[in-house]
CSV table of C-alpha atoms in Angstrom, one decimal:
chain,number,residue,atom,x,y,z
U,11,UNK,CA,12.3,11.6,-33.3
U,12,UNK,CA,15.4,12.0,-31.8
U,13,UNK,CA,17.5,14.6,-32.7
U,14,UNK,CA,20.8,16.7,-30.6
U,15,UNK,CA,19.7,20.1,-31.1
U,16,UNK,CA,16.2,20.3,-31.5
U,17,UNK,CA,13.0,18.4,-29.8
U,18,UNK,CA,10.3,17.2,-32.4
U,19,UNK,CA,6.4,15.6,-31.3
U,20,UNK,CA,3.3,15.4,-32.6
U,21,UNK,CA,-0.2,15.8,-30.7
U,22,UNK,CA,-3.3,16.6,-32.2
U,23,UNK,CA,-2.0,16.5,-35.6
U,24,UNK,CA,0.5,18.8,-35.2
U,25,UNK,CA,4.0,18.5,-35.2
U,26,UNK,CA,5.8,20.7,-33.0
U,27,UNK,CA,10.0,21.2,-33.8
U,28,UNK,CA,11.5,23.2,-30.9
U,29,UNK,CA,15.3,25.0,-31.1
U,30,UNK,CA,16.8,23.3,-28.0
U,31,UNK,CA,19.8,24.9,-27.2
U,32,UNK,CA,19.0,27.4,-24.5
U,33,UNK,CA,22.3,27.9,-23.3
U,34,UNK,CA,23.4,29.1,-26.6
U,35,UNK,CA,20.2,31.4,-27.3
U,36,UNK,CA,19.5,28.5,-29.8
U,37,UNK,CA,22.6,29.8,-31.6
U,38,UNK,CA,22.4,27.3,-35.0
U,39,UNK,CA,25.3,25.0,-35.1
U,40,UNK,CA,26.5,22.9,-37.6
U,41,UNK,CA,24.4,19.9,-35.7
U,42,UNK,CA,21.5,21.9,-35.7
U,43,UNK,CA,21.4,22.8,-39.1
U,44,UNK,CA,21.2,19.1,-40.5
U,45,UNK,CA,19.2,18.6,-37.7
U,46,UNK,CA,16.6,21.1,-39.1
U,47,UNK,CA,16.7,19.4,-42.2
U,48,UNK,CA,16.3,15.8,-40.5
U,49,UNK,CA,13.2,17.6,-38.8
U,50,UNK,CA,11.1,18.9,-41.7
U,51,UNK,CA,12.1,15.6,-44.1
U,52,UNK,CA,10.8,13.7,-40.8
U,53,UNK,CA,7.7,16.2,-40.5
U,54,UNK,CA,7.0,15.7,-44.3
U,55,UNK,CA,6.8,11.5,-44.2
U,56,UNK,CA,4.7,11.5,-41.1
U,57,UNK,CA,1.7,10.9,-42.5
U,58,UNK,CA,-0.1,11.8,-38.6
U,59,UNK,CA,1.7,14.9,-39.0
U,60,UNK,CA,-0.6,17.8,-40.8
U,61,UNK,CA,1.0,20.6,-40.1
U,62,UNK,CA,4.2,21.8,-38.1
U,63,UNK,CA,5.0,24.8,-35.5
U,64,UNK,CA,8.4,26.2,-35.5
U,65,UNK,CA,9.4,27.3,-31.9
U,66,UNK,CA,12.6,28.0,-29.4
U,67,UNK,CA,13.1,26.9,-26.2
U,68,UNK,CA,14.4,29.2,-24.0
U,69,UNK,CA,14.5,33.2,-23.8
U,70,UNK,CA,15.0,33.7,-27.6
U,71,UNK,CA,14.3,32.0,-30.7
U,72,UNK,CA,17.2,31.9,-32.3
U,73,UNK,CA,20.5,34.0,-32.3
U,74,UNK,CA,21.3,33.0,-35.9
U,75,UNK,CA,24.2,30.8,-36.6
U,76,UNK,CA,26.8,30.0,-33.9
U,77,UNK,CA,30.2,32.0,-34.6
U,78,UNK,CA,32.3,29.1,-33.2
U,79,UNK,CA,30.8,26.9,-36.4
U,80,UNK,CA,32.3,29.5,-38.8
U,81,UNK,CA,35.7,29.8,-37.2
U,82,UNK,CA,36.2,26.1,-37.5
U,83,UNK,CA,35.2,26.4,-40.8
U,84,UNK,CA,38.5,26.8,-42.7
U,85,UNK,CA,40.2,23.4,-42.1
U,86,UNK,CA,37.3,21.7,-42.8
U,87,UNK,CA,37.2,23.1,-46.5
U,88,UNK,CA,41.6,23.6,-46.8
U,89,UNK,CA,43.1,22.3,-49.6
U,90,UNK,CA,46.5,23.0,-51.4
U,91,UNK,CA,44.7,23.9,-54.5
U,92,UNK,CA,42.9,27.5,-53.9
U,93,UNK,CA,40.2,26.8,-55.8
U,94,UNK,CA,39.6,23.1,-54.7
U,95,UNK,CA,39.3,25.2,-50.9
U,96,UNK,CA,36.6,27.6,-53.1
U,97,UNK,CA,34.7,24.7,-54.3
U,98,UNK,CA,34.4,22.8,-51.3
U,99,UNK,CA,33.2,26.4,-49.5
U,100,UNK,CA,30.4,26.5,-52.3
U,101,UNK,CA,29.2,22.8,-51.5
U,102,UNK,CA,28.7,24.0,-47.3
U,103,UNK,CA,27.0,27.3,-48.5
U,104,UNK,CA,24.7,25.4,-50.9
U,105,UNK,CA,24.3,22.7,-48.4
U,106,UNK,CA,23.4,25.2,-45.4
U,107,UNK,CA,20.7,27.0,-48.1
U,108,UNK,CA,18.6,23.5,-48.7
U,109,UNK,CA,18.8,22.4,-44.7
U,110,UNK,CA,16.4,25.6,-44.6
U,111,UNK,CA,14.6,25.0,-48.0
U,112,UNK,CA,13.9,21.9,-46.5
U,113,UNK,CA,10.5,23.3,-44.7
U,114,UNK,CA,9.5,25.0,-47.5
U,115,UNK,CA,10.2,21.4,-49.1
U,116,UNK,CA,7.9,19.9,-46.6
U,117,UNK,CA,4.6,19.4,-48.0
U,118,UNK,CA,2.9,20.2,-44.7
U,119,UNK,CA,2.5,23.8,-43.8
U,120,UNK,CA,5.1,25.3,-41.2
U,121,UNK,CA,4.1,28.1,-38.9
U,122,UNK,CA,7.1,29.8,-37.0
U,123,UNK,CA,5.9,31.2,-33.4
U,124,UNK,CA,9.3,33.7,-32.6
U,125,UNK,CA,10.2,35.3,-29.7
U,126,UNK,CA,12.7,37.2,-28.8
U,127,UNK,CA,15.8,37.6,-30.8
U,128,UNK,CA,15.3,36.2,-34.4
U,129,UNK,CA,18.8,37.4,-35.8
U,130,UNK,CA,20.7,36.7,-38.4
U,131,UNK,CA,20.8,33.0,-39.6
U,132,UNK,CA,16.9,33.1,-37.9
U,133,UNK,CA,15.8,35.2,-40.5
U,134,UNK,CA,16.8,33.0,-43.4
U,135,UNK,CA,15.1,29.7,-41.4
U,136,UNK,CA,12.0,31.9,-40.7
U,137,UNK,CA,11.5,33.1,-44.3
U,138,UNK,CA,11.3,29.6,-45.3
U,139,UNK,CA,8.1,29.4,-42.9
U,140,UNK,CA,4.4,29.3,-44.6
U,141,UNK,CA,3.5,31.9,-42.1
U,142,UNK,CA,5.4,33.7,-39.4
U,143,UNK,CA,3.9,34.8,-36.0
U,144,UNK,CA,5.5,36.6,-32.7
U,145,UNK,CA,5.5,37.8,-29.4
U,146,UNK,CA,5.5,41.2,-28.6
U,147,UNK,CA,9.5,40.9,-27.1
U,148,UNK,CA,10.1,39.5,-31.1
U,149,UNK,CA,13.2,41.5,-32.2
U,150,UNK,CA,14.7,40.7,-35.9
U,151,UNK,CA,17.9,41.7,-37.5
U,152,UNK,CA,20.0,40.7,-40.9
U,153,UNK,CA,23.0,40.2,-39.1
U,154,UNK,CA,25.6,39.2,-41.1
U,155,UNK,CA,26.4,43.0,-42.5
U,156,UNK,CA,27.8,43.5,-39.1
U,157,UNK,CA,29.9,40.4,-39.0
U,158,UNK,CA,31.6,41.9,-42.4
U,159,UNK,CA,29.5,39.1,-44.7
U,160,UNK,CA,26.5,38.6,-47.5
U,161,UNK,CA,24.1,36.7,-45.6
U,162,UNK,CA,23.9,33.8,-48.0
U,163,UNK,CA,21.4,31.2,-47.0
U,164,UNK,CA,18.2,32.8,-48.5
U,165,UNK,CA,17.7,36.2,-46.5
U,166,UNK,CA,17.9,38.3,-49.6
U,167,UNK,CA,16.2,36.3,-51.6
U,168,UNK,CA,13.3,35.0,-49.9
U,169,UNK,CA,12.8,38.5,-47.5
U,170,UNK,CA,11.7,41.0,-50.8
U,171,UNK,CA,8.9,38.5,-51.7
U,172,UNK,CA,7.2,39.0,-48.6
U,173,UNK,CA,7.3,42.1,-47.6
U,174,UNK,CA,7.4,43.2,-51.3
U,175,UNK,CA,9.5,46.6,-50.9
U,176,UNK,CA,12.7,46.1,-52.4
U,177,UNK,CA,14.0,50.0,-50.6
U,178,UNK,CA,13.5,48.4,-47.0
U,179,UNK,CA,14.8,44.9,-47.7
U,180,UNK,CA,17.9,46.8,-49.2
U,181,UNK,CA,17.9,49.2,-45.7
U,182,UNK,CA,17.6,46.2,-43.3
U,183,UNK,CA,20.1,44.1,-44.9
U,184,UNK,CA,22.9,47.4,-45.2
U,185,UNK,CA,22.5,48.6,-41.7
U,186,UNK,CA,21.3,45.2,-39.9
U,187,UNK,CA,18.8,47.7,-37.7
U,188,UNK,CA,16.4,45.7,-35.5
U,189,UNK,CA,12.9,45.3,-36.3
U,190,UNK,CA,10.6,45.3,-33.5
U,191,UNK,CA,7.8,43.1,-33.3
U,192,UNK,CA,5.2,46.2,-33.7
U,193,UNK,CA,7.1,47.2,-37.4
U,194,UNK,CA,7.7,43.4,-38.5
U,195,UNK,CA,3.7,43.4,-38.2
U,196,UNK,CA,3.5,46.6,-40.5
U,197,UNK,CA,6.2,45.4,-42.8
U,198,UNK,CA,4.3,42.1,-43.4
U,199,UNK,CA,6.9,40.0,-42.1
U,200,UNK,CA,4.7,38.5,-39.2
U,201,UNK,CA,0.9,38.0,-39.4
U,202,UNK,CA,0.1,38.4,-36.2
U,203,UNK,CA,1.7,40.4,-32.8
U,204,UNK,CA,0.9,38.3,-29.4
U,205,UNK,CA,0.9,40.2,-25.9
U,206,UNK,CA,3.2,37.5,-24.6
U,207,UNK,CA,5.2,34.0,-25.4
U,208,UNK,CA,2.2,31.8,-24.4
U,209,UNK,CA,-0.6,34.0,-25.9
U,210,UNK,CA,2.3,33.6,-29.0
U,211,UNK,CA,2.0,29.3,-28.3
U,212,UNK,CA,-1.6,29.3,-27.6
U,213,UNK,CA,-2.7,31.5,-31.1
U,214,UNK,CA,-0.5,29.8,-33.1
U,215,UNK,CA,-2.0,26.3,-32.4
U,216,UNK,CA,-5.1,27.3,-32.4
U,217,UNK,CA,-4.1,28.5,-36.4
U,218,UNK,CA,-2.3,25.1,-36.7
U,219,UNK,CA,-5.2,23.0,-35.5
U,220,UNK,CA,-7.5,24.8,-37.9
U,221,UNK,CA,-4.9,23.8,-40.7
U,222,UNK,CA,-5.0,19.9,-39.5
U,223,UNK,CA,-8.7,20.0,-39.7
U,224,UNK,CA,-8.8,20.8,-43.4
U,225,UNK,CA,-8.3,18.2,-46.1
U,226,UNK,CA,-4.8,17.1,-45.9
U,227,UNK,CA,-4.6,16.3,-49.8
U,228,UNK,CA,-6.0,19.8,-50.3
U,229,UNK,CA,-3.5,21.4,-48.0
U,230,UNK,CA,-0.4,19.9,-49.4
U,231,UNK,CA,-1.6,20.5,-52.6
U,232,UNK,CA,-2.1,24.1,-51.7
U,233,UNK,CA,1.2,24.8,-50.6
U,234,UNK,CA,2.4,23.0,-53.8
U,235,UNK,CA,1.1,25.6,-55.4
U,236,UNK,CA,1.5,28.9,-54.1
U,237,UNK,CA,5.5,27.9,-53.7
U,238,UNK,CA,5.4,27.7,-57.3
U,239,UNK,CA,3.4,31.0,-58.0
U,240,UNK,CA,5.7,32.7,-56.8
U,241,UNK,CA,8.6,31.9,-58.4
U,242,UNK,CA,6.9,31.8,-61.7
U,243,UNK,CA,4.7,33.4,-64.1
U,244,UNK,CA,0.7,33.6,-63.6
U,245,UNK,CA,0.4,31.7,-67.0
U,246,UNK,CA,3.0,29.1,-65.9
U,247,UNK,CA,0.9,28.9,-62.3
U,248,UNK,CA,-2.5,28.1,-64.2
U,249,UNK,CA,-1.3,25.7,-66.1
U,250,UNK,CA,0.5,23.8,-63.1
U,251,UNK,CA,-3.0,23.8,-61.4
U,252,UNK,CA,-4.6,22.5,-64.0
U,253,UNK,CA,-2.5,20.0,-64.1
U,254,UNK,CA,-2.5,19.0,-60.9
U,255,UNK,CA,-6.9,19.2,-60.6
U,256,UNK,CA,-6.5,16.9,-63.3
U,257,UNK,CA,-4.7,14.5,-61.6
U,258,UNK,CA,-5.5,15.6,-57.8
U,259,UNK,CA,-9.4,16.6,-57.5
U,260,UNK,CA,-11.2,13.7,-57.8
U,261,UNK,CA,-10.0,12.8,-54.5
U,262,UNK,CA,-12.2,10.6,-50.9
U,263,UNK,CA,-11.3,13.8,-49.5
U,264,UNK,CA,-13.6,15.8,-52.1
U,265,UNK,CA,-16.5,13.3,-51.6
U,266,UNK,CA,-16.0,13.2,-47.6
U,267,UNK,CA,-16.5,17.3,-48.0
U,268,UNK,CA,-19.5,17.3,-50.1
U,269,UNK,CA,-21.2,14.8,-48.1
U,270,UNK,CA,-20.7,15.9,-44.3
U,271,UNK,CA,-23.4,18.6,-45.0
U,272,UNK,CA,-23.9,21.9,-43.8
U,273,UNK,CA,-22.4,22.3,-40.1
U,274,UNK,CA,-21.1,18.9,-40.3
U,275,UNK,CA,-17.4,19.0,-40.2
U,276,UNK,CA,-15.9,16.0,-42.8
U,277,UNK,CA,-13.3,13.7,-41.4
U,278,UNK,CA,-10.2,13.2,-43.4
U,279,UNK,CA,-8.0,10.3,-43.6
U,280,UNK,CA,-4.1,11.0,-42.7
């Protein structure tokens, strides 16, 4: 796939969408972020593609959303009518908020291997991740407080469900401290500290592979699921799965684990 700001492959079953604007510390430009969305729709049809990785290219993974991409902003949206010029600023926000929602829209799981700076516009594309993993140079920040803005592309709403502590989502988004790697392992934001970028790269495929190796029926299915547990109630969430056993369970995949036997790993069509 081609794409101007990021690089996207798959080998071994895994897909592997890079940030590819070194230059810019992967600064996210209004390119990138439909080209982020392109990605993860992309990722999502492939059937080849079991899971994806989430990675930078260069000395940092992302420095959050390029400045020069807001201050062009305001004759894109102008209008004579004031609120015309409001409504046409909600479509971009709203826009911007489902080019990240797109990986948690993908149906194949998305690991994000960070390091560096993860900063502001970062940390909304990272929370959207299935899992988040780093290097031990990993720094993260919300941003936007000290660019005099609400950071309003899923930050705040994503960020107290999984580190569950309302106090120091509310202290990280009003001072925009940074969070070393060692802390964002404490806090629950990243599963797992790596010594160094390619200890980071190597660790996180060998997590990925293990993914791609597992029934990919079950896997999407899984994801399905816990994106929806989370945003509703447990008595909503056992009724979904339900549902979706019902429909879902009696699946090749199913037989081809039941019959490969103890120590026998199954094999599992795209």
């Amino acid at each position: 796939m081609q794409l101007d700001t990021l690089t996207v492959s798959v080998q071994d079953r895994i897909a592997t969408v890079r940030l590819n604007r070194p230059d810019k510390a992967n600064a996210m430009n209004a390119t990138m972020w439909q080209d982020i969305r392109r990605a993860f729709d992309w990722v999502d049809a492939q059937p080849e593609a079991r899971v994806a990785v989430l990675e930078g290219e260069g000395r940092h993974f992302t420095a959050g959303i390029d400045l020069s991409m807001m201050m062009g902003l305001a004759p894109q949206i102008q209008d004579p009518c004031d609120g015309r010029t409001r409504e046409a600023l909600r479509r971009v926000i709203l826009d911007m908020q489902d080019t990240l929602t797109s990986l948690e829209r993908c149906r194949k799981p998305v690991l994000a291997a960070i390091h560096g700076a993860c900063v502001g516009g970062g940390i909304d594309l990272v929370c959207c991740a299935d899992m988040r993993y780093c290097s031990a140079d990993a720094y993260f920040s919300i941003k936007e407080i000290d660019i005099g803005m609400v950071a309003d592309v899923g930050t705040l709403q994503r960020l107290p469900k999984l580190i569950g502590s309302q106090g120091l989502v509310r202290e990280l988004a009003y001072t925009g401290r940074r969070v070393e790697a060692a802390e964002a392992r404490e806090i629950g934001l990243v599963n797992r500290v790596f010594d160094s970028r390619e200890a980071l790269q190597a660790g996180v495929r060998e997590v990925a592979a293990a993914i791609a190796a597992k029934s990919p029926l079950s896997i999407r299915g899984t994801k399905e699921q816990l994106n929806y547990a989370r945003d509703h109630s447990v008595a909503d969430g056992l009724n979904y799965i339900a549902t979706w056993n019902a429909a879902m369970l009696m699946s090749e995949d199913l037989t081809q684990a039941m019959m490969a036997g103890k120590g026998a790993a199954p094999s599992f069509r795209d």
